[in-house]
Amino acid sequence: MTALTAVAVGLALVDAVCFALSATLQHHAVSDRHDDGHLSLRSLLGVVRRRRWLAGIALGGLAVTLHAVALLLAPLRVVQPIGVLAVPIAVLLTASRMRVRPARGVLVGAALAVTGVVAFVVVSAGTTVSTPPETTALVVACAVVAAVTLVLTLGGLVTRGWLRCVAYSTAAAAAFGLVSALVRAVSLRVTSGEAELLDPGILLAALVVLVVTVGGGWLVQQAYAAGAPAVVVACLTVVDPIVAVLLGAALLGEGAGTPLGLWSVMGLATAAAVAGVITLAKYHPEATTRAAAAPAPALEGSLT
């Protein structure tokens, strides 16, 4: 491990702690501004004036900054998976706030999510050398991720409870995975001399990053309104690195030497991580409390 990679790992570790704290604070502020698992624009405007929410946003901003710096210093496959450590941290923070011991289902779900992501990265053997991507490939990647995010967002609009939380969180995670890949791609094009910092293409990519980040932020707030912070963090830290690593392989050539057989193992690791998220979402104390208090499940199509 090079010195720069070691620094990137350290930054990513601090990033994970900040992210878990940010999620807990934002969920606290958002969770009592709704009664149906959906955060309206009016409620959101009320939330943004709360000190707890602002503190969460500040910590989130610090986490994003640390993450961006780490991506400048090391490949996606090194930086992204470390964020999964935010899952157990968020579980412990939520348990402390609710003054309860995490249930077995919560611990199993968190363990599956963490193990799945770690295994995904460990078995994705191959070169970590990154190459600047082609513009066409970037456009295609943006279109594909946008389509996936849209489908998941629609899923969040028509479901409720933990399913809504998972749908919104996963949509946000896909968007943030694209942001990480774009940040890495832009940094490679600039540092390799293929583009200047103020080139139109670089500025357009920066604009896309800004728009996607804002959209992802809105999805995260909706997820906080629908479920527990540990569930949101689990979705983000499971899907985000998987999307980012796959985009890193497709766009930047990271892990180009990964044997075909290991892709199957990576698929199993992904399935384990997804199963962990679903288990965590179903058995989290807040999810079970809401399920007991809620009426019989029904599809909702309201956009308010």
PDB file of C-alpha atoms in Angstrom:
ATOM      1  CA  MET A   1       0.000   0.000   0.000  1.00  0.00           C
ATOM      2  CA  THR A   2       1.422   3.350  -1.040  1.00  0.00           C
ATOM      3  CA  ALA A   3       1.499   6.372   1.254  1.00  0.00           C
ATOM      4  CA  LEU A   4      -1.227   8.097  -0.762  1.00  0.00           C
ATOM      5  CA  THR A   5      -3.434   5.016  -0.596  1.00  0.00           C
ATOM      6  CA  ALA A   6      -2.927   4.828   3.173  1.00  0.00           C
ATOM      7  CA  VAL A   7      -3.998   8.460   3.500  1.00  0.00           C
ATOM      8  CA  ALA A   8      -7.058   7.735   1.335  1.00  0.00           C
ATOM      9  CA  VAL A   9      -8.006   4.794   3.569  1.00  0.00           C
ATOM     10  CA  GLY A  10      -7.686   6.967   6.673  1.00  0.00           C
ATOM     11  CA  LEU A  11      -9.867   9.663   5.141  1.00  0.00           C
ATOM     12  CA  ALA A  12     -12.461   7.072   4.142  1.00  0.00           C
ATOM     13  CA  LEU A  13     -12.579   5.731   7.712  1.00  0.00           C
ATOM     14  CA  VAL A  14     -13.278   9.200   9.126  1.00  0.00           C
ATOM     15  CA  ASP A  15     -15.796   9.669   6.318  1.00  0.00           C
ATOM     16  CA  ALA A  16     -17.701   6.552   7.469  1.00  0.00           C
ATOM     17  CA  VAL A  17     -17.984   7.866  11.037  1.00  0.00           C
ATOM     18  CA  CYS A  18     -19.157  11.289   9.847  1.00  0.00           C
ATOM     19  CA  PHE A  19     -21.693   9.676   7.515  1.00  0.00           C
ATOM     20  CA  ALA A  20     -23.234   7.552  10.276  1.00  0.00           C
ATOM     21  CA  LEU A  21     -23.507  10.560  12.602  1.00  0.00           C
ATOM     22  CA  SER A  22     -24.952  12.669   9.788  1.00  0.00           C
ATOM     23  CA  ALA A  23     -27.594  10.052   8.994  1.00  0.00           C
ATOM     24  CA  THR A  24     -28.656   9.760  12.628  1.00  0.00           C
ATOM     25  CA  LEU A  25     -28.993  13.528  13.092  1.00  0.00           C
ATOM     26  CA  GLN A  26     -30.905  14.051   9.850  1.00  0.00           C
ATOM     27  CA  HIS A  27     -33.263  11.171  10.581  1.00  0.00           C
ATOM     28  CA  HIS A  28     -33.980  12.649  14.007  1.00  0.00           C
ATOM     29  CA  ALA A  29     -34.954  15.954  12.435  1.00  0.00           C
ATOM     30  CA  VAL A  30     -36.977  14.449   9.587  1.00  0.00           C
ATOM     31  CA  SER A  31     -38.784  11.585  11.329  1.00  0.00           C
ATOM     32  CA  ASP A  32     -41.222  13.750  13.302  1.00  0.00           C
ATOM     33  CA  ARG A  33     -42.170  15.994  10.379  1.00  0.00           C
ATOM     34  CA  HIS A  34     -44.346  13.409   8.661  1.00  0.00           C
ATOM     35  CA  ASP A  35     -47.026  10.878   9.479  1.00  0.00           C
ATOM     36  CA  ASP A  36     -47.155   8.723   6.369  1.00  0.00           C
ATOM     37  CA  GLY A  37     -43.539   7.932   5.547  1.00  0.00           C
ATOM     38  CA  HIS A  38     -43.393  10.660   2.912  1.00  0.00           C
ATOM     39  CA  LEU A  39     -41.809  14.081   3.353  1.00  0.00           C
ATOM     40  CA  SER A  40     -43.752  16.850   1.620  1.00  0.00           C
ATOM     41  CA  LEU A  41     -42.099  20.015   0.342  1.00  0.00           C
ATOM     42  CA  ARG A  42     -43.705  22.010   3.152  1.00  0.00           C
ATOM     43  CA  SER A  43     -42.357  19.615   5.776  1.00  0.00           C
ATOM     44  CA  LEU A  44     -38.926  19.666   4.161  1.00  0.00           C
ATOM     45  CA  LEU A  45     -38.840  23.462   4.323  1.00  0.00           C
ATOM     46  CA  GLY A  46     -39.594  23.175   8.029  1.00  0.00           C
ATOM     47  CA  VAL A  47     -36.862  20.599   8.536  1.00  0.00           C
ATOM     48  CA  VAL A  48     -34.110  22.686   6.947  1.00  0.00           C
ATOM     49  CA  ARG A  49     -34.429  25.268   9.728  1.00  0.00           C
ATOM     50  CA  ARG A  50     -33.688  22.776  12.473  1.00  0.00           C
ATOM     51  CA  ARG A  51     -30.278  22.883  14.126  1.00  0.00           C
ATOM     52  CA  ARG A  52     -30.074  19.107  14.330  1.00  0.00           C
ATOM     53  CA  TRP A  53     -30.712  18.761  10.600  1.00  0.00           C
ATOM     54  CA  LEU A  54     -28.195  21.503   9.807  1.00  0.00           C
ATOM     55  CA  ALA A  55     -25.612  19.767  11.985  1.00  0.00           C
ATOM     56  CA  GLY A  56     -26.292  16.538  10.113  1.00  0.00           C
ATOM     57  CA  ILE A  57     -25.892  18.302   6.779  1.00  0.00           C
ATOM     58  CA  ALA A  58     -22.619  19.848   7.953  1.00  0.00           C
ATOM     59  CA  LEU A  59     -21.288  16.426   8.929  1.00  0.00           C
ATOM     60  CA  GLY A  60     -22.538  15.039   5.635  1.00  0.00           C
ATOM     61  CA  GLY A  61     -20.720  17.810   3.786  1.00  0.00           C
ATOM     62  CA  LEU A  62     -17.531  16.964   5.661  1.00  0.00           C
ATOM     63  CA  ALA A  63     -18.002  13.292   4.789  1.00  0.00           C
ATOM     64  CA  VAL A  64     -18.487  14.119   1.102  1.00  0.00           C
ATOM     65  CA  THR A  65     -15.374  16.319   1.099  1.00  0.00           C
ATOM     66  CA  LEU A  66     -13.244  13.631   2.731  1.00  0.00           C
ATOM     67  CA  HIS A  67     -14.630  11.079   0.287  1.00  0.00           C
ATOM     68  CA  ALA A  68     -13.824  13.257  -2.719  1.00  0.00           C
ATOM     69  CA  VAL A  69     -10.248  13.799  -1.534  1.00  0.00           C
ATOM     70  CA  ALA A  70      -9.846  10.066  -0.947  1.00  0.00           C
ATOM     71  CA  LEU A  71     -11.026   9.381  -4.508  1.00  0.00           C
ATOM     72  CA  LEU A  72      -8.351  11.730  -5.810  1.00  0.00           C
ATOM     73  CA  LEU A  73      -5.708   9.680  -4.005  1.00  0.00           C
ATOM     74  CA  ALA A  74      -6.820   6.082  -4.604  1.00  0.00           C
ATOM     75  CA  PRO A  75      -8.946   3.935  -6.965  1.00  0.00           C
ATOM     76  CA  LEU A  76     -12.691   3.508  -6.507  1.00  0.00           C
ATOM     77  CA  ARG A  77     -12.367  -0.131  -5.446  1.00  0.00           C
ATOM     78  CA  VAL A  78     -10.119   0.896  -2.545  1.00  0.00           C
ATOM     79  CA  VAL A  79     -12.103   3.880  -1.270  1.00  0.00           C
ATOM     80  CA  GLN A  80     -15.770   2.995  -1.801  1.00  0.00           C
ATOM     81  CA  PRO A  81     -16.092  -0.216   0.266  1.00  0.00           C
ATOM     82  CA  ILE A  82     -14.707   1.376   3.439  1.00  0.00           C
ATOM     83  CA  GLY A  83     -17.911   3.362   3.740  1.00  0.00           C
ATOM     84  CA  VAL A  84     -19.782   0.165   4.663  1.00  0.00           C
ATOM     85  CA  LEU A  85     -18.346   0.546   8.165  1.00  0.00           C
ATOM     86  CA  ALA A  86     -20.975   3.245   8.643  1.00  0.00           C
ATOM     87  CA  VAL A  87     -23.602   0.472   8.877  1.00  0.00           C
ATOM     88  CA  PRO A  88     -22.582  -0.991  12.263  1.00  0.00           C
ATOM     89  CA  ILE A  89     -21.861   2.518  13.542  1.00  0.00           C
ATOM     90  CA  ALA A  90     -25.377   3.648  12.598  1.00  0.00           C
ATOM     91  CA  VAL A  91     -26.878   0.517  14.177  1.00  0.00           C
ATOM     92  CA  LEU A  92     -25.101   1.250  17.465  1.00  0.00           C
ATOM     93  CA  LEU A  93     -26.090   4.924  17.382  1.00  0.00           C
ATOM     94  CA  THR A  94     -29.750   4.061  16.787  1.00  0.00           C
ATOM     95  CA  ALA A  95     -29.731   1.417  19.523  1.00  0.00           C
ATOM     96  CA  SER A  96     -28.226   3.937  21.918  1.00  0.00           C
ATOM     97  CA  ARG A  97     -30.826   6.570  21.030  1.00  0.00           C
ATOM     98  CA  MET A  98     -33.727   4.134  21.431  1.00  0.00           C
ATOM     99  CA  ARG A  99     -32.127   2.580  24.532  1.00  0.00           C
ATOM    100  CA  VAL A 100     -32.592  -0.926  23.226  1.00  0.00           C
ATOM    101  CA  ARG A 101     -30.246  -3.769  22.412  1.00  0.00           C
ATOM    102  CA  PRO A 102     -30.071  -4.483  18.654  1.00  0.00           C
ATOM    103  CA  ALA A 103     -32.256  -7.480  17.791  1.00  0.00           C
ATOM    104  CA  ARG A 104     -30.742 -10.607  16.260  1.00  0.00           C
ATOM    105  CA  GLY A 105     -32.296  -9.804  12.875  1.00  0.00           C
ATOM    106  CA  VAL A 106     -30.697  -6.357  12.918  1.00  0.00           C
ATOM    107  CA  LEU A 107     -27.269  -7.774  13.762  1.00  0.00           C
ATOM    108  CA  VAL A 108     -27.575 -10.509  11.132  1.00  0.00           C
ATOM    109  CA  GLY A 109     -28.662  -7.985   8.507  1.00  0.00           C
ATOM    110  CA  ALA A 110     -25.826  -5.594   9.319  1.00  0.00           C
ATOM    111  CA  ALA A 111     -23.296  -8.441   9.298  1.00  0.00           C
ATOM    112  CA  LEU A 112     -24.547  -9.743   5.938  1.00  0.00           C
ATOM    113  CA  ALA A 113     -24.421  -6.270   4.406  1.00  0.00           C
ATOM    114  CA  VAL A 114     -20.886  -5.583   5.621  1.00  0.00           C
ATOM    115  CA  THR A 115     -19.604  -9.059   4.729  1.00  0.00           C
ATOM    116  CA  GLY A 116     -21.178  -8.949   1.277  1.00  0.00           C
ATOM    117  CA  VAL A 117     -19.615  -5.632   0.348  1.00  0.00           C
ATOM    118  CA  VAL A 118     -16.201  -6.545   1.753  1.00  0.00           C
ATOM    119  CA  ALA A 119     -16.278  -9.876  -0.106  1.00  0.00           C
ATOM    120  CA  PHE A 120     -17.343  -8.110  -3.293  1.00  0.00           C
ATOM    121  CA  VAL A 121     -14.218  -5.975  -3.212  1.00  0.00           C
ATOM    122  CA  VAL A 122     -11.792  -8.622  -1.960  1.00  0.00           C
ATOM    123  CA  VAL A 123     -12.622 -11.057  -4.769  1.00  0.00           C
ATOM    124  CA  SER A 124     -12.660  -8.390  -7.466  1.00  0.00           C
ATOM    125  CA  ALA A 125      -9.014  -9.085  -8.152  1.00  0.00           C
ATOM    126  CA  GLY A 126      -7.240  -7.323 -10.966  1.00  0.00           C
ATOM    127  CA  THR A 127      -5.338  -4.202 -11.691  1.00  0.00           C
ATOM    128  CA  THR A 128      -6.203  -1.017  -9.849  1.00  0.00           C
ATOM    129  CA  VAL A 129      -4.660   1.092 -12.591  1.00  0.00           C
ATOM    130  CA  SER A 130      -7.182   3.631 -13.842  1.00  0.00           C
ATOM    131  CA  THR A 131      -7.377   5.020 -17.369  1.00  0.00           C
ATOM    132  CA  PRO A 132      -9.277   8.160 -18.455  1.00  0.00           C
ATOM    133  CA  PRO A 133     -12.710   7.240 -19.894  1.00  0.00           C
ATOM    134  CA  GLU A 134     -14.178   8.123 -23.270  1.00  0.00           C
ATOM    135  CA  THR A 135     -16.877  10.804 -23.349  1.00  0.00           C
ATOM    136  CA  THR A 136     -19.383   8.472 -25.038  1.00  0.00           C
ATOM    137  CA  ALA A 137     -18.951   5.890 -22.298  1.00  0.00           C
ATOM    138  CA  LEU A 138     -19.623   8.532 -19.654  1.00  0.00           C
ATOM    139  CA  VAL A 139     -22.834   9.616 -21.386  1.00  0.00           C
ATOM    140  CA  VAL A 140     -24.076   6.024 -21.631  1.00  0.00           C
ATOM    141  CA  ALA A 141     -23.256   5.400 -17.972  1.00  0.00           C
ATOM    142  CA  CYS A 142     -25.153   8.523 -16.921  1.00  0.00           C
ATOM    143  CA  ALA A 143     -28.194   7.469 -18.968  1.00  0.00           C
ATOM    144  CA  VAL A 144     -28.254   3.939 -17.539  1.00  0.00           C
ATOM    145  CA  VAL A 145     -27.910   5.076 -13.926  1.00  0.00           C
ATOM    146  CA  ALA A 146     -30.546   7.784 -14.482  1.00  0.00           C
ATOM    147  CA  ALA A 147     -33.003   5.156 -15.749  1.00  0.00           C
ATOM    148  CA  VAL A 148     -32.352   2.868 -12.776  1.00  0.00           C
ATOM    149  CA  THR A 149     -32.729   5.773 -10.354  1.00  0.00           C
ATOM    150  CA  LEU A 150     -36.020   6.821 -11.940  1.00  0.00           C
ATOM    151  CA  VAL A 151     -37.496   3.315 -11.691  1.00  0.00           C
ATOM    152  CA  LEU A 152     -36.494   3.021  -8.032  1.00  0.00           C
ATOM    153  CA  THR A 153     -37.887   6.477  -7.260  1.00  0.00           C
ATOM    154  CA  LEU A 154     -41.222   5.519  -8.788  1.00  0.00           C
ATOM    155  CA  GLY A 155     -41.107   2.385  -6.661  1.00  0.00           C
ATOM    156  CA  GLY A 156     -40.683   4.550  -3.582  1.00  0.00           C
ATOM    157  CA  LEU A 157     -43.687   6.649  -4.547  1.00  0.00           C
ATOM    158  CA  VAL A 158     -46.075   3.685  -4.809  1.00  0.00           C
ATOM    159  CA  THR A 159     -44.936   1.639  -1.792  1.00  0.00           C
ATOM    160  CA  ARG A 160     -44.811   2.265   1.946  1.00  0.00           C
ATOM    161  CA  GLY A 161     -42.933   1.292   5.092  1.00  0.00           C
ATOM    162  CA  TRP A 162     -39.541  -0.353   4.835  1.00  0.00           C
ATOM    163  CA  LEU A 163     -40.025  -1.017   1.111  1.00  0.00           C
ATOM    164  CA  ARG A 164     -40.349   2.727   0.492  1.00  0.00           C
ATOM    165  CA  CYS A 165     -37.253   3.380   2.588  1.00  0.00           C
ATOM    166  CA  VAL A 166     -35.227   0.788   0.671  1.00  0.00           C
ATOM    167  CA  ALA A 167     -36.458   2.032  -2.725  1.00  0.00           C
ATOM    168  CA  TYR A 168     -35.576   5.665  -2.042  1.00  0.00           C
ATOM    169  CA  SER A 169     -32.257   4.759  -0.406  1.00  0.00           C
ATOM    170  CA  THR A 170     -31.253   2.487  -3.278  1.00  0.00           C
ATOM    171  CA  ALA A 171     -32.157   5.156  -5.830  1.00  0.00           C
ATOM    172  CA  ALA A 172     -29.993   7.652  -3.953  1.00  0.00           C
ATOM    173  CA  ALA A 173     -27.165   5.126  -3.699  1.00  0.00           C
ATOM    174  CA  ALA A 174     -27.189   4.521  -7.453  1.00  0.00           C
ATOM    175  CA  ALA A 175     -27.014   8.270  -8.021  1.00  0.00           C
ATOM    176  CA  PHE A 176     -24.168   8.711  -5.552  1.00  0.00           C
ATOM    177  CA  GLY A 177     -22.283   5.793  -7.101  1.00  0.00           C
ATOM    178  CA  LEU A 178     -22.419   7.671 -10.394  1.00  0.00           C
ATOM    179  CA  VAL A 179     -21.153  10.809  -8.657  1.00  0.00           C
ATOM    180  CA  SER A 180     -18.146   8.922  -7.273  1.00  0.00           C
ATOM    181  CA  ALA A 181     -17.346   7.496 -10.700  1.00  0.00           C
ATOM    182  CA  LEU A 182     -17.664  10.925 -12.343  1.00  0.00           C
ATOM    183  CA  VAL A 183     -15.410  12.544  -9.735  1.00  0.00           C
ATOM    184  CA  ARG A 184     -12.786   9.862 -10.329  1.00  0.00           C
ATOM    185  CA  ALA A 185     -13.160  10.121 -14.119  1.00  0.00           C
ATOM    186  CA  VAL A 186     -12.838  13.915 -14.144  1.00  0.00           C
ATOM    187  CA  SER A 187      -9.799  13.822 -11.883  1.00  0.00           C
ATOM    188  CA  LEU A 188      -8.124  11.293 -14.206  1.00  0.00           C
ATOM    189  CA  ARG A 189      -8.785  13.361 -17.329  1.00  0.00           C
ATOM    190  CA  VAL A 190      -7.409  16.493 -15.692  1.00  0.00           C
ATOM    191  CA  THR A 191      -4.365  14.908 -14.049  1.00  0.00           C
ATOM    192  CA  SER A 192      -3.482  12.985 -17.223  1.00  0.00           C
ATOM    193  CA  GLY A 193      -3.448  16.206 -19.224  1.00  0.00           C
ATOM    194  CA  GLU A 194      -6.295  15.135 -21.516  1.00  0.00           C
ATOM    195  CA  ALA A 195      -8.423  18.060 -20.354  1.00  0.00           C
ATOM    196  CA  GLU A 196      -8.076  21.373 -18.567  1.00  0.00           C
ATOM    197  CA  LEU A 197     -10.006  22.150 -15.406  1.00  0.00           C
ATOM    198  CA  LEU A 198     -12.125  24.791 -17.168  1.00  0.00           C
ATOM    199  CA  ASP A 199     -12.808  22.805 -20.349  1.00  0.00           C
ATOM    200  CA  PRO A 200     -16.530  22.716 -21.298  1.00  0.00           C
ATOM    201  CA  GLY A 201     -16.684  18.941 -20.847  1.00  0.00           C
ATOM    202  CA  ILE A 202     -15.229  19.149 -17.346  1.00  0.00           C
ATOM    203  CA  LEU A 203     -17.588  21.968 -16.381  1.00  0.00           C
ATOM    204  CA  LEU A 204     -20.547  19.972 -17.739  1.00  0.00           C
ATOM    205  CA  ALA A 205     -19.485  16.955 -15.694  1.00  0.00           C
ATOM    206  CA  ALA A 206     -19.255  19.179 -12.613  1.00  0.00           C
ATOM    207  CA  LEU A 207     -22.794  20.417 -13.284  1.00  0.00           C
ATOM    208  CA  VAL A 208     -24.045  16.837 -13.620  1.00  0.00           C
ATOM    209  CA  VAL A 209     -22.366  15.962 -10.319  1.00  0.00           C
ATOM    210  CA  LEU A 210     -24.098  18.915  -8.644  1.00  0.00           C
ATOM    211  CA  VAL A 211     -27.545  18.057 -10.043  1.00  0.00           C
ATOM    212  CA  VAL A 212     -27.238  14.353  -9.221  1.00  0.00           C
ATOM    213  CA  THR A 213     -26.000  15.151  -5.716  1.00  0.00           C
ATOM    214  CA  VAL A 214     -28.968  17.435  -5.035  1.00  0.00           C
ATOM    215  CA  GLY A 215     -31.393  14.847  -6.416  1.00  0.00           C
ATOM    216  CA  GLY A 216     -29.770  12.124  -4.361  1.00  0.00           C
ATOM    217  CA  GLY A 217     -30.008  14.326  -1.288  1.00  0.00           C
ATOM    218  CA  TRP A 218     -33.764  14.713  -1.791  1.00  0.00           C
ATOM    219  CA  LEU A 219     -34.134  10.942  -2.112  1.00  0.00           C
ATOM    220  CA  VAL A 220     -32.179  10.429   1.097  1.00  0.00           C
ATOM    221  CA  GLN A 221     -34.483  12.787   3.009  1.00  0.00           C
ATOM    222  CA  GLN A 222     -37.478  10.816   1.739  1.00  0.00           C
ATOM    223  CA  ALA A 223     -35.775   7.626   2.903  1.00  0.00           C
ATOM    224  CA  TYR A 224     -35.187   9.094   6.371  1.00  0.00           C
ATOM    225  CA  ALA A 225     -38.899   9.909   6.561  1.00  0.00           C
ATOM    226  CA  ALA A 226     -39.821   6.316   5.671  1.00  0.00           C
ATOM    227  CA  GLY A 227     -37.353   4.297   7.719  1.00  0.00           C
ATOM    228  CA  ALA A 228     -34.484   4.090  10.182  1.00  0.00           C
ATOM    229  CA  PRO A 229     -31.077   5.719   9.592  1.00  0.00           C
ATOM    230  CA  ALA A 230     -29.306   2.359   9.853  1.00  0.00           C
ATOM    231  CA  VAL A 231     -31.411   1.056   6.954  1.00  0.00           C
ATOM    232  CA  VAL A 232     -30.678   4.133   4.854  1.00  0.00           C
ATOM    233  CA  VAL A 233     -26.970   3.904   5.617  1.00  0.00           C
ATOM    234  CA  ALA A 234     -26.976   0.191   4.781  1.00  0.00           C
ATOM    235  CA  CYS A 235     -28.573   0.800   1.385  1.00  0.00           C
ATOM    236  CA  LEU A 236     -26.226   3.647   0.585  1.00  0.00           C
ATOM    237  CA  THR A 237     -23.065   1.860   1.664  1.00  0.00           C
ATOM    238  CA  VAL A 238     -24.015  -1.390  -0.087  1.00  0.00           C
ATOM    239  CA  VAL A 239     -25.347  -0.127  -3.421  1.00  0.00           C
ATOM    240  CA  ASP A 240     -23.110   2.936  -3.769  1.00  0.00           C
ATOM    241  CA  PRO A 241     -19.788   1.017  -3.741  1.00  0.00           C
ATOM    242  CA  ILE A 242     -21.147  -1.751  -5.970  1.00  0.00           C
ATOM    243  CA  VAL A 243     -22.341   0.783  -8.560  1.00  0.00           C
ATOM    244  CA  ALA A 244     -19.117   2.758  -8.272  1.00  0.00           C
ATOM    245  CA  VAL A 245     -16.866  -0.301  -8.578  1.00  0.00           C
ATOM    246  CA  LEU A 246     -18.810  -1.589 -11.583  1.00  0.00           C
ATOM    247  CA  LEU A 247     -18.600   1.834 -13.233  1.00  0.00           C
ATOM    248  CA  GLY A 248     -14.919   1.962 -12.359  1.00  0.00           C
ATOM    249  CA  ALA A 249     -14.410  -1.353 -14.146  1.00  0.00           C
ATOM    250  CA  ALA A 250     -16.539  -0.374 -17.154  1.00  0.00           C
ATOM    251  CA  LEU A 251     -15.330   3.209 -17.586  1.00  0.00           C
ATOM    252  CA  LEU A 252     -11.869   3.382 -16.041  1.00  0.00           C
ATOM    253  CA  GLY A 253     -10.562  -0.138 -16.599  1.00  0.00           C
ATOM    254  CA  GLU A 254     -10.160  -0.774 -12.861  1.00  0.00           C
ATOM    255  CA  GLY A 255     -10.089  -4.524 -12.330  1.00  0.00           C
ATOM    256  CA  ALA A 256      -9.967  -5.272 -16.055  1.00  0.00           C
ATOM    257  CA  GLY A 257      -8.049  -8.464 -15.286  1.00  0.00           C
ATOM    258  CA  THR A 258     -10.747  -9.957 -13.060  1.00  0.00           C
ATOM    259  CA  PRO A 259     -11.365 -13.593 -14.157  1.00  0.00           C
ATOM    260  CA  LEU A 260     -14.863 -14.534 -15.289  1.00  0.00           C
ATOM    261  CA  GLY A 261     -15.294 -17.004 -12.434  1.00  0.00           C
ATOM    262  CA  LEU A 262     -14.736 -14.304  -9.853  1.00  0.00           C
ATOM    263  CA  TRP A 263     -17.567 -12.253 -11.339  1.00  0.00           C
ATOM    264  CA  SER A 264     -19.878 -15.073 -10.211  1.00  0.00           C
ATOM    265  CA  VAL A 265     -18.452 -14.854  -6.710  1.00  0.00           C
ATOM    266  CA  MET A 266     -18.966 -11.092  -6.821  1.00  0.00           C
ATOM    267  CA  GLY A 267     -22.576 -11.725  -7.796  1.00  0.00           C
ATOM    268  CA  LEU A 268     -23.052 -13.970  -4.755  1.00  0.00           C
ATOM    269  CA  ALA A 269     -21.433 -11.350  -2.537  1.00  0.00           C
ATOM    270  CA  THR A 270     -23.810  -8.752  -3.938  1.00  0.00           C
ATOM    271  CA  ALA A 271     -26.776 -11.036  -3.243  1.00  0.00           C
ATOM    272  CA  ALA A 272     -25.594 -11.486   0.346  1.00  0.00           C
ATOM    273  CA  ALA A 273     -25.277  -7.728   0.787  1.00  0.00           C
ATOM    274  CA  VAL A 274     -28.762  -7.138  -0.623  1.00  0.00           C
ATOM    275  CA  ALA A 275     -30.193  -9.852   1.635  1.00  0.00           C
ATOM    276  CA  GLY A 276     -28.521  -8.132   4.566  1.00  0.00           C
ATOM    277  CA  VAL A 277     -30.133  -4.813   3.713  1.00  0.00           C
ATOM    278  CA  ILE A 278     -33.593  -6.387   3.396  1.00  0.00           C
ATOM    279  CA  THR A 279     -33.157  -8.249   6.695  1.00  0.00           C
ATOM    280  CA  LEU A 280     -31.991  -5.100   8.450  1.00  0.00           C
ATOM    281  CA  ALA A 281     -34.907  -3.128   7.007  1.00  0.00           C
ATOM    282  CA  LYS A 282     -37.510  -5.711   8.101  1.00  0.00           C
ATOM    283  CA  TYR A 283     -36.257  -6.324  11.632  1.00  0.00           C
ATOM    284  CA  HIS A 284     -35.043  -2.884  12.650  1.00  0.00           C
ATOM    285  CA  PRO A 285     -36.907  -1.689  15.801  1.00  0.00           C
ATOM    286  CA  GLU A 286     -38.342   1.355  14.040  1.00  0.00           C
ATOM    287  CA  ALA A 287     -39.620  -0.799  11.182  1.00  0.00           C
ATOM    288  CA  THR A 288     -41.368  -3.248  13.502  1.00  0.00           C
ATOM    289  CA  THR A 289     -42.856  -0.405  15.552  1.00  0.00           C
ATOM    290  CA  ARG A 290     -44.277   1.255  12.436  1.00  0.00           C
ATOM    291  CA  ALA A 291     -45.628  -2.045  11.144  1.00  0.00           C
ATOM    292  CA  ALA A 292     -47.481  -2.656  14.403  1.00  0.00           C
ATOM    293  CA  ALA A 293     -49.002   0.828  14.406  1.00  0.00           C
ATOM    294  CA  ALA A 294     -49.822   1.054  10.700  1.00  0.00           C
ATOM    295  CA  PRO A 295     -53.072  -0.055   9.026  1.00  0.00           C
ATOM    296  CA  ALA A 296     -53.140  -2.890   6.511  1.00  0.00           C
ATOM    297  CA  PRO A 297     -50.639  -2.310   3.653  1.00  0.00           C
ATOM    298  CA  ALA A 298     -51.963  -0.536   0.599  1.00  0.00           C
ATOM    299  CA  LEU A 299     -50.375   0.898  -2.480  1.00  0.00           C
ATOM    300  CA  GLU A 300     -50.047   4.652  -2.580  1.00  0.00           C
ATOM    301  CA  GLY A 301     -49.698   6.776  -5.676  1.00  0.00           C
ATOM    302  CA  SER A 302     -49.682  10.260  -4.179  1.00  0.00           C
ATOM    303  CA  LEU A 303     -46.934  12.582  -5.320  1.00  0.00           C
ATOM    304  CA  THR A 304     -47.365  15.016  -2.429  1.00  0.00           C
TER     305      THR A 304
END
